Tab-separated table of C-alpha atoms in Angstrom:
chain	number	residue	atom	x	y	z
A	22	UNK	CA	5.811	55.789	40.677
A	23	UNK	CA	2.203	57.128	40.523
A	24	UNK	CA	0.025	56.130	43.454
A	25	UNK	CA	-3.728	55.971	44.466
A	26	UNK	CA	-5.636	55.096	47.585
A	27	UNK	CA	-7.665	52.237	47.190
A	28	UNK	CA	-10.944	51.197	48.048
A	29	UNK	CA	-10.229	48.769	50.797
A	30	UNK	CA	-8.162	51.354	52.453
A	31	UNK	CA	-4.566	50.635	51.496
A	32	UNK	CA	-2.222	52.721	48.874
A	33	UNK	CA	0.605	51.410	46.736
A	34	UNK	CA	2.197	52.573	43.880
A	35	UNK	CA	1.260	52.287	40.257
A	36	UNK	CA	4.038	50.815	38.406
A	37	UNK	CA	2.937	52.693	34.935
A	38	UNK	CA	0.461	55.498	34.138
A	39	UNK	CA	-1.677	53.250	32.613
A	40	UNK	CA	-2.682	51.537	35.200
A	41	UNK	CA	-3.220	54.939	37.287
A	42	UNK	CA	-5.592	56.042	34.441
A	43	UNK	CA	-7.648	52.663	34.585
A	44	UNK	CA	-7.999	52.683	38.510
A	45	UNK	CA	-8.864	56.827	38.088
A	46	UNK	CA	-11.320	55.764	35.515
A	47	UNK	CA	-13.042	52.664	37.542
A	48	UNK	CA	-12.965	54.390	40.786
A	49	UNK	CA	-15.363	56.722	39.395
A	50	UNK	CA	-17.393	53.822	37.648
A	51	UNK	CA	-21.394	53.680	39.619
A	52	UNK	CA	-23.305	50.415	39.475
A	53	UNK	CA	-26.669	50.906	37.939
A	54	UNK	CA	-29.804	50.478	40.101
A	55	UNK	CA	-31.380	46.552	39.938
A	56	UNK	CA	-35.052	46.714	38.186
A	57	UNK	CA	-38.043	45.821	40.085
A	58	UNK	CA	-40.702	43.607	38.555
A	59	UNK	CA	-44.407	44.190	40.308
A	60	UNK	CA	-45.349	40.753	39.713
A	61	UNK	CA	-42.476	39.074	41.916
A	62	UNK	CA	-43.834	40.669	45.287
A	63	UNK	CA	-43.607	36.781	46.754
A	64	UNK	CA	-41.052	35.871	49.610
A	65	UNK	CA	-38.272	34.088	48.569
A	66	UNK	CA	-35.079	32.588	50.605
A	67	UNK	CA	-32.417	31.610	48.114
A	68	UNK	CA	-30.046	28.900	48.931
A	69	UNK	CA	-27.611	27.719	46.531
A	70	UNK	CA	-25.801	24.460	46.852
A	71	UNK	CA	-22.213	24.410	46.692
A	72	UNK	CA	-19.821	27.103	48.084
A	73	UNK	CA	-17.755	28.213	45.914
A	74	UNK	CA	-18.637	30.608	42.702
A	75	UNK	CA	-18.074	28.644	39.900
A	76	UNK	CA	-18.366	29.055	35.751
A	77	UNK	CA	-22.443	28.818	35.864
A	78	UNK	CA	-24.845	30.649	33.954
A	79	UNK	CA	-24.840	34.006	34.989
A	80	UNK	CA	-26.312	37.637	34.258
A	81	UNK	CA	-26.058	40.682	35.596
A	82	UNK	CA	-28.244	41.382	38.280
A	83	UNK	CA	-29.696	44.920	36.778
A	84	UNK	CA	-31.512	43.601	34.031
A	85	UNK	CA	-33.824	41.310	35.981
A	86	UNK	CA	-36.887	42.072	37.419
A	87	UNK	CA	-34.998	41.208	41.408
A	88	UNK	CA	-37.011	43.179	44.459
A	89	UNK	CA	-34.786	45.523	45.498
A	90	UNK	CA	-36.579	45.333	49.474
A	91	UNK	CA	-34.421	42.756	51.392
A	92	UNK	CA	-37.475	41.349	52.831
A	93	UNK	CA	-38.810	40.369	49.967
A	94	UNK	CA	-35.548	38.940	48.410
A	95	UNK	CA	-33.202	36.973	50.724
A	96	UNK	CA	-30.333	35.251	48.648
A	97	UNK	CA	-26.946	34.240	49.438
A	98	UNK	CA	-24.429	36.441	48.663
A	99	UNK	CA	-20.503	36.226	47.314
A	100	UNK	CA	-17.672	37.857	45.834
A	101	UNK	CA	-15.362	37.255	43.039
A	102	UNK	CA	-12.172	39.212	42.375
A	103	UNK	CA	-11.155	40.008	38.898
A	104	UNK	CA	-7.707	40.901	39.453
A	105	UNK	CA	-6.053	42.624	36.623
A	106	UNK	CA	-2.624	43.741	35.749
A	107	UNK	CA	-0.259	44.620	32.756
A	108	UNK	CA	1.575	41.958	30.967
A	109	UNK	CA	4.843	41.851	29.393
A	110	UNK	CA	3.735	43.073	26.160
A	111	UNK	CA	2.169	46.221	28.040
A	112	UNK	CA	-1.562	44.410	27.888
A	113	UNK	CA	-4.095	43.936	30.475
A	114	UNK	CA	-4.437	40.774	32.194
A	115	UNK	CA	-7.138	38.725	34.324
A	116	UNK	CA	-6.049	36.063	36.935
A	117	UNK	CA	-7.919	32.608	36.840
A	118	UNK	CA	-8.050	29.244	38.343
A	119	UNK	CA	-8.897	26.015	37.085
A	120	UNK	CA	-10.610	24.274	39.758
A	121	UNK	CA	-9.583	21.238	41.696
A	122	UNK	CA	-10.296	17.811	39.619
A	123	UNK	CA	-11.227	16.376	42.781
A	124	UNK	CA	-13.999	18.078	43.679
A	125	UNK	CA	-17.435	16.687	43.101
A	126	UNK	CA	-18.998	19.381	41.663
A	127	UNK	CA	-17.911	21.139	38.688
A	128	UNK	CA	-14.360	19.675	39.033
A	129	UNK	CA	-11.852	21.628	36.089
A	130	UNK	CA	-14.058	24.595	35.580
A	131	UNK	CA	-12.382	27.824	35.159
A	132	UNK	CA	-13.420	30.410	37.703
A	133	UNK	CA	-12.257	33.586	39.160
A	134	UNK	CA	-10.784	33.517	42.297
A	135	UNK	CA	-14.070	33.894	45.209
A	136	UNK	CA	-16.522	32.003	46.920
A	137	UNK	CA	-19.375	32.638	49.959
A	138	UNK	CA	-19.674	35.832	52.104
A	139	UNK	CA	-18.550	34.512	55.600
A	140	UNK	CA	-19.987	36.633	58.705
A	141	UNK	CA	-16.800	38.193	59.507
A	142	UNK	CA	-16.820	39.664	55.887
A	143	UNK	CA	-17.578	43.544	56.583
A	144	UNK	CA	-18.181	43.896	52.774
A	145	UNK	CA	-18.134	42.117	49.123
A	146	UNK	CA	-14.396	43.568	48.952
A	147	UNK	CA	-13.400	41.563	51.926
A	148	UNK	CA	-15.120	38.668	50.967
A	149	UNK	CA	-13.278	38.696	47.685
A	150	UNK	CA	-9.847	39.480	48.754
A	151	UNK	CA	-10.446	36.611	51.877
A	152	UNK	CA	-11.479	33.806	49.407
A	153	UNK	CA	-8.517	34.802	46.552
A	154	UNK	CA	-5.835	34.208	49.378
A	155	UNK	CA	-7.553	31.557	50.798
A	156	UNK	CA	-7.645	30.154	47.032
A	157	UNK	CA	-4.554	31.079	45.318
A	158	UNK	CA	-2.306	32.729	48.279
A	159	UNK	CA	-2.517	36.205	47.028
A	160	UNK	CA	-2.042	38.590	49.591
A	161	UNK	CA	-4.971	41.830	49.650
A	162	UNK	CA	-2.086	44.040	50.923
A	163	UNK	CA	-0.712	43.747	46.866
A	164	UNK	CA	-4.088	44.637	45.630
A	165	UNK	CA	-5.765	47.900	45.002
A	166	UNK	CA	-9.277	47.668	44.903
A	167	UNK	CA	-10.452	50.224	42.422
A	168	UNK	CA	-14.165	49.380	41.882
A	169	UNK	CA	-17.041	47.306	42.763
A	170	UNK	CA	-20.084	46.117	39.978
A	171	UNK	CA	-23.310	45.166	40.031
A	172	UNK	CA	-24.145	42.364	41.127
A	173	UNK	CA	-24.857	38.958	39.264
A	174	UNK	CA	-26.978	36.021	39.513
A	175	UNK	CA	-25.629	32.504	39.050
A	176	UNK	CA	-27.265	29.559	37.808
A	177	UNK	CA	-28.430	28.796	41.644
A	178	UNK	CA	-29.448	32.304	41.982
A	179	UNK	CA	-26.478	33.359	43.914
A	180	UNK	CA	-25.927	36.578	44.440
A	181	UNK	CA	-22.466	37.354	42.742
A	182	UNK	CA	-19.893	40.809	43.439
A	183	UNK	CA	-17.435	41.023	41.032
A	184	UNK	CA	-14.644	43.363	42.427
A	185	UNK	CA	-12.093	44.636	40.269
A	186	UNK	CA	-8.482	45.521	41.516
A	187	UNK	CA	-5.286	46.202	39.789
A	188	UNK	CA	-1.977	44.149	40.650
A	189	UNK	CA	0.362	46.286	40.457
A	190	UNK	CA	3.495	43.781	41.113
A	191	UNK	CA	2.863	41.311	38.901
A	192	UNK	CA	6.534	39.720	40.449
A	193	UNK	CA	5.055	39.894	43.779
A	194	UNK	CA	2.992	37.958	43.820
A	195	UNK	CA	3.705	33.877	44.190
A	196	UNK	CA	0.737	31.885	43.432
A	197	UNK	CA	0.295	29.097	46.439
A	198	UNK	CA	-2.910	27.109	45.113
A	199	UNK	CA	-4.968	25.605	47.444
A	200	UNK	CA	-4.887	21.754	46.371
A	201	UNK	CA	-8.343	21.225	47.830
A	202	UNK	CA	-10.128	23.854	45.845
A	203	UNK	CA	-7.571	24.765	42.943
A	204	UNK	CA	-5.585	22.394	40.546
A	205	UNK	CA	-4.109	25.687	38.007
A	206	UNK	CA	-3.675	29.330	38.257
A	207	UNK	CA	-3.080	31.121	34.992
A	208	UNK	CA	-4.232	34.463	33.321
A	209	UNK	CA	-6.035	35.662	30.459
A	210	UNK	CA	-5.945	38.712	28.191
A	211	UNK	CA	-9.359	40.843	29.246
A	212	UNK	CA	-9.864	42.303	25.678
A	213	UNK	CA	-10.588	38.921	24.654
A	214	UNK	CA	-14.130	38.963	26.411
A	215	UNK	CA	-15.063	42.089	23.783
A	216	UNK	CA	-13.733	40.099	20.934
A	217	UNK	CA	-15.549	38.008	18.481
A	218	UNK	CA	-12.149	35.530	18.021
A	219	UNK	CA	-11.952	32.354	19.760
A	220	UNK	CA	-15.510	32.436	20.814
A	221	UNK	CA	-18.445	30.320	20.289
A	222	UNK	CA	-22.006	30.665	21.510
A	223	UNK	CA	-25.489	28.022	22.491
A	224	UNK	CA	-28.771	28.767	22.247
A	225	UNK	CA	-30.366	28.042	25.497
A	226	UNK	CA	-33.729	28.441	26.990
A	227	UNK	CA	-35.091	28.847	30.372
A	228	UNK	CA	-38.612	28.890	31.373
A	229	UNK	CA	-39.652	29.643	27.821
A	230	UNK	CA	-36.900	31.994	26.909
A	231	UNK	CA	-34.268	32.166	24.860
A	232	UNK	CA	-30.832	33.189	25.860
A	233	UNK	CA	-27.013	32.992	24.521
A	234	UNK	CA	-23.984	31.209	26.636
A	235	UNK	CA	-20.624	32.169	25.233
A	236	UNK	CA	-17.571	30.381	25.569
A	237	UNK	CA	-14.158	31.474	25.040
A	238	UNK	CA	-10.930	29.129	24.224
A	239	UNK	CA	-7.822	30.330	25.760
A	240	UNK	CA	-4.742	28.920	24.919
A	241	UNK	CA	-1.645	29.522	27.235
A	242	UNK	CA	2.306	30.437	25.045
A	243	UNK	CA	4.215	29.139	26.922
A	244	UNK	CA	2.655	25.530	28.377
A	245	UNK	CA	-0.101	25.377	25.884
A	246	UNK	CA	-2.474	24.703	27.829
A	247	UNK	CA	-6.121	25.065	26.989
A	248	UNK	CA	-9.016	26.387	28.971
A	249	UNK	CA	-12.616	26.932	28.517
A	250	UNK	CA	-13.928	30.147	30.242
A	251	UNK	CA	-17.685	30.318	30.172
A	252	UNK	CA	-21.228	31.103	31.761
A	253	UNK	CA	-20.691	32.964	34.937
A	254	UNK	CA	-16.984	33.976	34.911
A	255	UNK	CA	-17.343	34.765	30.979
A	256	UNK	CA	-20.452	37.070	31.406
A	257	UNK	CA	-18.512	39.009	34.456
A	258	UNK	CA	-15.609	39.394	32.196
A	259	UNK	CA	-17.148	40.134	29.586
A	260	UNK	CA	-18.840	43.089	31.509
A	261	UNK	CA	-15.483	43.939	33.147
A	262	UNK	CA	-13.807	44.039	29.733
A	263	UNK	CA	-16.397	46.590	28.782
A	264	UNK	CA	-16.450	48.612	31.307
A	265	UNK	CA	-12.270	48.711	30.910
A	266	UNK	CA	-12.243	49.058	27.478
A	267	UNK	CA	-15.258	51.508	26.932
A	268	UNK	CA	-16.860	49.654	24.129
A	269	UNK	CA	-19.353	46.992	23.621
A	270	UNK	CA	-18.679	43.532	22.938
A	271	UNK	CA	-18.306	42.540	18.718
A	272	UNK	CA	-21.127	40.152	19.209
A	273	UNK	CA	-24.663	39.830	20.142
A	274	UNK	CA	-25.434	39.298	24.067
A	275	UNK	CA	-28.913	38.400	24.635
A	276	UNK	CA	-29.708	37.270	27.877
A	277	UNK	CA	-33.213	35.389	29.427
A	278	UNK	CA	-36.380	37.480	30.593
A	279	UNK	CA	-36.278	36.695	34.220
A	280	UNK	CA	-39.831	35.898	35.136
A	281	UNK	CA	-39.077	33.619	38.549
A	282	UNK	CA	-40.974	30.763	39.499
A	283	UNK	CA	-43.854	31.514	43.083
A	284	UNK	CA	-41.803	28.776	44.730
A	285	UNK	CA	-37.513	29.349	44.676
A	286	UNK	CA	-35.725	26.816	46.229
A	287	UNK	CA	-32.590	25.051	46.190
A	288	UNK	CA	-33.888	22.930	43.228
A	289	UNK	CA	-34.445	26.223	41.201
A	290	UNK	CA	-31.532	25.903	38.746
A	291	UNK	CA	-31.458	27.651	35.209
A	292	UNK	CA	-30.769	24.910	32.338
């Protein structure tokens, strides 16, 4: 079997080439830089309200107008993992949760596995790996991290890592939900964040301007089960399913002109 050192310092093997040539190809992938607006020069201490990352609004963090000095721009930051490996029929594969019904807030949303940097976490990776065991039971040590993206902003204005690693033992790995957080653990096909089937789109606006929200329908073959993956964890894909696939999405993606509000607090939601 192929192998490649990973990102989080561990190696294992690649159990096809393919996968080898997708983590060669990520590992070399480089954020862009986040723009600067000179109008938002204000202080501003972001807290966001629950602690877990779930399927919010969200856009990458490049295209708006964020201070890139730290004293100027405090928020709270977090990690999701978008795990991927090769299916059955040789495709590529995402793995996410439904969340717990009994939860108060956004109980049944799908999300990727993630939540809250804790202050042990000596980076995003960590944080993401920490919060899919926690989550799901999936053990880092079967994960190679390959690549890290920019960073998004959820509908609190949490600061949101997405950190992509490859599975490369599917059979390995033994999902152990957490009943308190997660109800379901499933996957998803990632080239169906680039396609224009099974999706639908809003119209939304937010402080005066417009934006799309896409949602995708996903139906599992074997249980049949259907899930709705929008907002947050659809943009992320969405970007991750470019980045994989090197090639833009077959439909429009037209996201708000950040112009933030003097005063951000934890009332500051997009709607």
């Amino acid at each position: 079997m192929a192998s490649s050192r990973s990102l989080n310092g561990g190696s294992l093997p690649f159990s096809s080439q393919r996968l080898l040539a997708l983590a060669q190809q990520l590992s070399h992938y480089k954020p862009p830089p986040c723009s600067l607006d000179d109008g938002d020069e204000q202080e501003r201490i972001i807290e966001e309200t629950v602690g877990k990352v779930v399927s919010q609004v969200g856009v990458q963090e490049s295209v708006t107008p964020i201070a890139q000095n730290p004293e100027k721009f405090k928020p709270k930051r977090a990690a999701v993992l978008i795990c991927l490996f090769e299916g059955d029929a040789g495709d590529l594969r995402v793995i996410l949760t439904k969340r717990s019904s009994r939860l108060t807030t956004h109980s049944g949303e799908v999300s990727l596995p993630g939540g809250k940097a804790e202050e042990g976490d000596k980076d995003d990776i960590e944080t993401a790996t920490r919060e899919a065991k926690e989550e799901i039971g999936l053990d880092p040590s079967l994960v190679n991290i390959v690549t890290v993206l920019e960073p998004f902003l959820s509908k609190h204005l949490l600061r949101v890592v997405p950190v992509i690693g490859i599975l490369t033992d599917k059979k390995a790995f033994k999902p152990t939900p957490n009943a308190a957080e997660v109800d379901e653990v499933f996957d998803a096909p990632l080239e169906m964040f680039i396609k224009d089937k099974n999706r639908t789109e809003e119209e939304r606006e937010w402080m005066g301007e417009k934006y799309l929200l896409h949602f995708f329908e996903y139906e599992t073959e074997k249980e049949k089960r259907k899930y709705i993956i929008w907002g947050l964890t659809a943009g992320v894909l969405i970007r991750a399913a470019s980045l994989v696939y090197q090639q833009p999405p077959a439909f429009l993606e037209q996201n708000p002109k950040f112009k933030f509000p003097k005063i951000v607090d934890r009332n500051t939601v997009m709607r």
